[in-house]
Short mmCIF file of C-alpha atoms in Angstrom, two decimals:
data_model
loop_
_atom_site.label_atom_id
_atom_site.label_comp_id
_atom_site.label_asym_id
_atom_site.label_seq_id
_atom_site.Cartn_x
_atom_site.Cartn_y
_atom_site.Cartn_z
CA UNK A 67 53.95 -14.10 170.31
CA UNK A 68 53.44 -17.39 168.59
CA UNK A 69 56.57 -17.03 166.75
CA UNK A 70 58.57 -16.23 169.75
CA UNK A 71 57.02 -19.10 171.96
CA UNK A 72 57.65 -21.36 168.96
CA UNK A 73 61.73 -20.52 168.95
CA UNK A 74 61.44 -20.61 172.73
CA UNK A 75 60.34 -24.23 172.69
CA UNK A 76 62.92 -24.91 170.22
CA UNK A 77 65.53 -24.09 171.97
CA UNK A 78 64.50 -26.46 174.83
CA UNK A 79 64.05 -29.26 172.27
CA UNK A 80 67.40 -28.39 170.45
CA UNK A 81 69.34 -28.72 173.90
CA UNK A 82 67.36 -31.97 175.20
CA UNK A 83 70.33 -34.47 173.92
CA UNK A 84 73.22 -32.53 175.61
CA UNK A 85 71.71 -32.75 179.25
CA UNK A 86 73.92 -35.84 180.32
CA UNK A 87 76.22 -36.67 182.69
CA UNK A 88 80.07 -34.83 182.26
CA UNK A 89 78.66 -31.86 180.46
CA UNK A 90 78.84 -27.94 182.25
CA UNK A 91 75.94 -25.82 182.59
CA UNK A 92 78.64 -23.35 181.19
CA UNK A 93 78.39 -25.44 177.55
CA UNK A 94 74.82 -25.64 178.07
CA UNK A 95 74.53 -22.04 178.00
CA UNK A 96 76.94 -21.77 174.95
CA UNK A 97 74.87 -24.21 172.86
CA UNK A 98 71.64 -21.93 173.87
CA UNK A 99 73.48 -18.93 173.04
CA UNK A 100 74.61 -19.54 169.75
CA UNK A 101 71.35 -21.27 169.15
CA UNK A 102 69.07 -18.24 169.72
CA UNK A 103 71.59 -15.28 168.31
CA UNK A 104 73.03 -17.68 165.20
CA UNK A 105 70.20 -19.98 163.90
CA UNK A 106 67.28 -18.43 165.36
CA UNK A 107 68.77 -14.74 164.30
CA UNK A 108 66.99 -13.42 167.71
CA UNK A 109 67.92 -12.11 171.46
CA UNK A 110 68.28 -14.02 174.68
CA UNK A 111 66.22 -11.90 177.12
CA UNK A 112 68.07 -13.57 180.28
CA UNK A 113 71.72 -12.27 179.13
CA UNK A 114 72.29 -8.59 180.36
CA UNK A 115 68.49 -8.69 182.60
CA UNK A 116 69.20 -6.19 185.57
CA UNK A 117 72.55 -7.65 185.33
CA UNK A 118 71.93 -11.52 184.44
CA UNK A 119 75.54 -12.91 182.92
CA UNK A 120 74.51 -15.40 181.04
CA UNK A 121 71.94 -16.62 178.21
CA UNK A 122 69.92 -19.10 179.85
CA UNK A 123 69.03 -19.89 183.50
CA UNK A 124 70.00 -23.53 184.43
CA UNK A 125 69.03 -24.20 188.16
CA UNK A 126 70.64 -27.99 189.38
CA UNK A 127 69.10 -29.85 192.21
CA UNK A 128 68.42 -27.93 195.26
CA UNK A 129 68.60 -24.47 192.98
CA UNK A 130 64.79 -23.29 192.91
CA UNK A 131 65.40 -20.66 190.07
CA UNK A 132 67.55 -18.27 188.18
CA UNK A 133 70.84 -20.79 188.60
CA UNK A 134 73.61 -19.30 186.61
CA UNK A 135 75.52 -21.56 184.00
CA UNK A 136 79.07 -22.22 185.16
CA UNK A 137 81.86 -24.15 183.51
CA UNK A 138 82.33 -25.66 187.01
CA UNK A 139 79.13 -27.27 187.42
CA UNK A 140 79.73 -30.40 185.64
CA UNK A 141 76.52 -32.39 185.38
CA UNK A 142 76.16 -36.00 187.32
CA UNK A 143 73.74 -39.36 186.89
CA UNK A 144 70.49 -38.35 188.81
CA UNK A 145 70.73 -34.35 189.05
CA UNK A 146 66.98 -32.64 188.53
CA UNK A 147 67.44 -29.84 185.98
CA UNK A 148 65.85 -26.88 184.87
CA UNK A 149 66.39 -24.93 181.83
CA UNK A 150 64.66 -21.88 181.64
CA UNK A 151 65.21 -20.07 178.21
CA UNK A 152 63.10 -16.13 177.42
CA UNK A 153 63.67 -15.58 173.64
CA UNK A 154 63.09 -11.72 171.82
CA UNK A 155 61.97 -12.24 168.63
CA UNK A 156 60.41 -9.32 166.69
CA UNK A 157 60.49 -7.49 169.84
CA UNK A 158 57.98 -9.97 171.27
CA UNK A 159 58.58 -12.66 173.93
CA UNK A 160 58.79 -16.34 174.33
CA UNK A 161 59.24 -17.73 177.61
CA UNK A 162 59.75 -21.13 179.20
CA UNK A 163 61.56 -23.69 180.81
CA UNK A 164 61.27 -27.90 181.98
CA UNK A 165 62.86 -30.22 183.62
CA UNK A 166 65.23 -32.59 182.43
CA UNK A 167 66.98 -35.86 184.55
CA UNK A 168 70.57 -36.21 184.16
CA UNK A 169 71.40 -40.29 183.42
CA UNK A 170 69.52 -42.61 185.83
CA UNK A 171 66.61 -40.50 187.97
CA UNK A 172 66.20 -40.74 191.81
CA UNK A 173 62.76 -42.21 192.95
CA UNK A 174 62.51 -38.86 194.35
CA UNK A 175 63.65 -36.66 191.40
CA UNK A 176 61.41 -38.17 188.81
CA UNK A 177 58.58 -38.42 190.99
CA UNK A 178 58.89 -34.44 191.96
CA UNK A 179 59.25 -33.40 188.06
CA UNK A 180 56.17 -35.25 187.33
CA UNK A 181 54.28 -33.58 189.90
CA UNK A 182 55.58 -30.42 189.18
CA UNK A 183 54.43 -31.13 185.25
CA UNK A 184 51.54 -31.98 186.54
CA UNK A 185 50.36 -29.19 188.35
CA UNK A 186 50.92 -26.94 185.60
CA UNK A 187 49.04 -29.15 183.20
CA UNK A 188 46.20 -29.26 185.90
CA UNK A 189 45.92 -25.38 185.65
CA UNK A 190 46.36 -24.93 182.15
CA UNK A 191 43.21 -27.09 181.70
CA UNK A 192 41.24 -24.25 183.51
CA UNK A 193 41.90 -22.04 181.94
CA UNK A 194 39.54 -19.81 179.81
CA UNK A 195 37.79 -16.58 179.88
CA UNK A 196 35.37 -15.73 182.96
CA UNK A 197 37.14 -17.50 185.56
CA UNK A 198 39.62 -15.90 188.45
CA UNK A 199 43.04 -15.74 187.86
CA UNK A 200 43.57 -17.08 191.63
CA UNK A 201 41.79 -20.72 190.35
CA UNK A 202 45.25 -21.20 188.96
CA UNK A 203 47.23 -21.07 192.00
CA UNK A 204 44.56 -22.67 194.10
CA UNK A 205 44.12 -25.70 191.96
CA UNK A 206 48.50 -25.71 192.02
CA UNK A 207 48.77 -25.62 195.77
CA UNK A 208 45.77 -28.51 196.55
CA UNK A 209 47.55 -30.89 194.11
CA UNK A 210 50.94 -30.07 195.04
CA UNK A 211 50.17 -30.48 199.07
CA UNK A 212 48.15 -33.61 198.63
CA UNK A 213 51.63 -35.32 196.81
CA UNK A 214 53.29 -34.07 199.87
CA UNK A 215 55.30 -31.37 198.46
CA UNK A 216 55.50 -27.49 198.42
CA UNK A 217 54.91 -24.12 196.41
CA UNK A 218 57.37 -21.79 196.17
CA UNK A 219 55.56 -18.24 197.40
CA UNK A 220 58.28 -16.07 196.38
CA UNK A 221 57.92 -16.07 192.44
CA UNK A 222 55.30 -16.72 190.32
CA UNK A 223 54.45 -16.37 186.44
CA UNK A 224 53.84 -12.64 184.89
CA UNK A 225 51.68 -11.41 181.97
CA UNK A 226 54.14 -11.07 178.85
CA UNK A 227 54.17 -9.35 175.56
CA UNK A 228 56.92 -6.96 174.16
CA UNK A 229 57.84 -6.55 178.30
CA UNK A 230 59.69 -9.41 179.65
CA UNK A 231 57.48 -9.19 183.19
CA UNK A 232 54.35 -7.88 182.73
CA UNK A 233 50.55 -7.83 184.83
CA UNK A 234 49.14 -9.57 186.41
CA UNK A 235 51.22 -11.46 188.62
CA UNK A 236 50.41 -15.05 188.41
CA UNK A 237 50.47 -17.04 191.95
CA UNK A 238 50.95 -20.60 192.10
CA UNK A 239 49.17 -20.52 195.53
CA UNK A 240 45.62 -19.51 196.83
CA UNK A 241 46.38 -15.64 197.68
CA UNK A 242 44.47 -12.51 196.17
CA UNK A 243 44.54 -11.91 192.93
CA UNK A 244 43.67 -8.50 193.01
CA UNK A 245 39.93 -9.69 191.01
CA UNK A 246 41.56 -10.38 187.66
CA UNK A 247 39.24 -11.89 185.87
CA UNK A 248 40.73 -13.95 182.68
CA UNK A 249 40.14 -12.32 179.26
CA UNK A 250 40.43 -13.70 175.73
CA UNK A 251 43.50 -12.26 174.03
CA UNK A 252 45.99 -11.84 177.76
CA UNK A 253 49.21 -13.57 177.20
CA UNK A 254 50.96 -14.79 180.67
CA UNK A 255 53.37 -17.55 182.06
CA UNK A 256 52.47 -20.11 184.72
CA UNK A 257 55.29 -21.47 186.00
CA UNK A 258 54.73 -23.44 189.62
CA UNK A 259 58.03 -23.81 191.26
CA UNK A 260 57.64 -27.28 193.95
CA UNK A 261 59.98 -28.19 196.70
CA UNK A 262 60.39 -31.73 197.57
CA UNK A 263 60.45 -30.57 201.13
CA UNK A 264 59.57 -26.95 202.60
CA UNK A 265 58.37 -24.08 200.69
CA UNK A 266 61.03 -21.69 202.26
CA UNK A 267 64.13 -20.28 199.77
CA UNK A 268 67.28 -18.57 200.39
CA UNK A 269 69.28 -16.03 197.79
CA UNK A 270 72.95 -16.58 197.38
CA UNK A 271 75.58 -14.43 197.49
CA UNK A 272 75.65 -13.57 194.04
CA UNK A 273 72.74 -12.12 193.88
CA UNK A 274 70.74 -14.67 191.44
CA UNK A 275 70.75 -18.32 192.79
CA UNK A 276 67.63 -19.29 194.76
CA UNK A 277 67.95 -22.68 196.76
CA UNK A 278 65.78 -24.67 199.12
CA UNK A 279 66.25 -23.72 202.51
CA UNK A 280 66.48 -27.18 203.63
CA UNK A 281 68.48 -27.92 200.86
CA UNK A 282 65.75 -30.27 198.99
CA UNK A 283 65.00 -30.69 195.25
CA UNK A 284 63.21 -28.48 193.71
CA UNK A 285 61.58 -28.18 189.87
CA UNK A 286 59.61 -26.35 187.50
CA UNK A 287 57.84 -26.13 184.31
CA UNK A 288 56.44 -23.12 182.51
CA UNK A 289 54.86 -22.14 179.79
CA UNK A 290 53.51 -19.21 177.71
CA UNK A 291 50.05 -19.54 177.20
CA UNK A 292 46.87 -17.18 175.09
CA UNK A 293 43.45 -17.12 176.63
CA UNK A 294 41.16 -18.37 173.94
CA UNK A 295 37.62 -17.78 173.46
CA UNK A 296 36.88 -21.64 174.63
CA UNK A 297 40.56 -22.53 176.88
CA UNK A 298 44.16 -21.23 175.94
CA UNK A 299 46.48 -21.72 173.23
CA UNK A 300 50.28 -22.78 174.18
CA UNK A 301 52.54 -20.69 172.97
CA UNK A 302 55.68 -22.48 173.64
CA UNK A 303 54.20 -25.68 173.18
CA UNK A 304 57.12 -28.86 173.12
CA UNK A 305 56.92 -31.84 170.94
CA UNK A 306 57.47 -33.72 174.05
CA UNK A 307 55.02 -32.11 175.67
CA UNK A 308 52.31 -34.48 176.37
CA UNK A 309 49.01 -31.74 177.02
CA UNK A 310 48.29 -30.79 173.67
CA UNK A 311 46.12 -33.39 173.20
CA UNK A 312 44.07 -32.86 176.36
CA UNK A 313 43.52 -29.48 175.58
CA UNK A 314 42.22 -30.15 172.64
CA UNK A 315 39.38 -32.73 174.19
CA UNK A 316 39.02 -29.83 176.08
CA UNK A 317 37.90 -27.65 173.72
#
């Protein structure tokens, strides 16, 4: 799993300097692509997923999640973007995805991904063996609704191992849990999804691409975490990333 998380990560890092303006999703996806199968000499678990076409997921803007890479989305100053990149390595899983602003941000836009960051930082710090599962999502929703945004209720974060979606489900909202009490040694995403305005989503045509209803922004950040005896490990920890260090005054 560490392994896996690690190349997940990577992948995130490796495309960081092509996100600008005049580039396609579509070569996006390619440089993923060729990253994971050539260099990394593992599998995209996105391309060929009930049907997903493509490598990566790359949801633009109003796009909540699972945004499919298009040579005809070409990339403009101030677009929110998520990559979201699942990499099979050793028949394990890495799993992950952030947010990256296209030229000059929007108030609005930078201000949401922060948040967004935020909230999963906020519930990665409580993590650790003993407590509910649901703390996660509760702790998610109050700071997300105090900044005046939303939580996506439709998808949440999974348990993952050698399966790609796994138990428990992992809310990003106050809602049952089902009593899952956190273990040392489970392995699961949390990955809040946060409208700028409501909570509500619609599926497109194709069968993949989740907006906004009302057609606002929307971001997310996940990452692939390991309960540890005194917090959690992060599996598909960034160089950018900006927790590690809190964590560890955590434990």
């Amino acid at each position: 799993m560490r392994v896996a998380g690690r190349l997940a990560a990577e992948v995130l890092e490796m495309i960081a300097p092509h996100v600008v303006p005049g580039v396609t999703t579509g070569e996006l996806d390619r440089l993923c692509h060729d990253h994971i199968t050539n260099k990394q000499q593992a599998i995209s678990a996105c391309l060929g997923y009930h049907g997903f076409p493509k490598s990566v997921c790359i949801s633009v803007n109003e796009v909540v999640c699972h945004g499919i890479p298009s040579d005809d989305r070409v990339l403009k100053d101030g677009d929110v973007v998520n990559v979201d990149v699942t990499v099979i390595k050793d028949e394990y899983h890495g799993d992950t995805s952030k947010m990256f602003i296209v030229g000059k941000p929007t108030i609005q836009g930078e201000r949401l991904c922060r948040v967004t960051q935020e909230s999963l930082y906020i519930a990665l710090r409580l993590v650790k063996p003993g407590i509910r599962l649901r703390e996660l999502g509760r702790a998610i929703q109050q700071y997300v609704e105090a900044q005046d945004f939303s939580v996506v209720r439709e998808y949440c974060g999974h348990g993952i191992g050698k399966g790609f979606h796994e138990e428990p489900q992992v809310l990003h909202y106050d809602a049952d849990d089902g009593g899952v009490v956190l273990q040392a040694g489970m392995t699961f995403t949390v990955e809040p999804m946060v409208n700028a305005g409501d909570y509500r989503i619609r599926t497109m045509k194709d069968g993949w691409t989740v907006k906004t209803k009302d057609r606002s922004l929307s971001a997310q950040y996940e990452h692939t975490i390991v309960v540890t005896e005194n917090g959690c490990e992060i599996l598909t920890l960034r160089e950018d990333d900006t927790i590690a260090a809190v964590l560890e005054n955590n434990a």
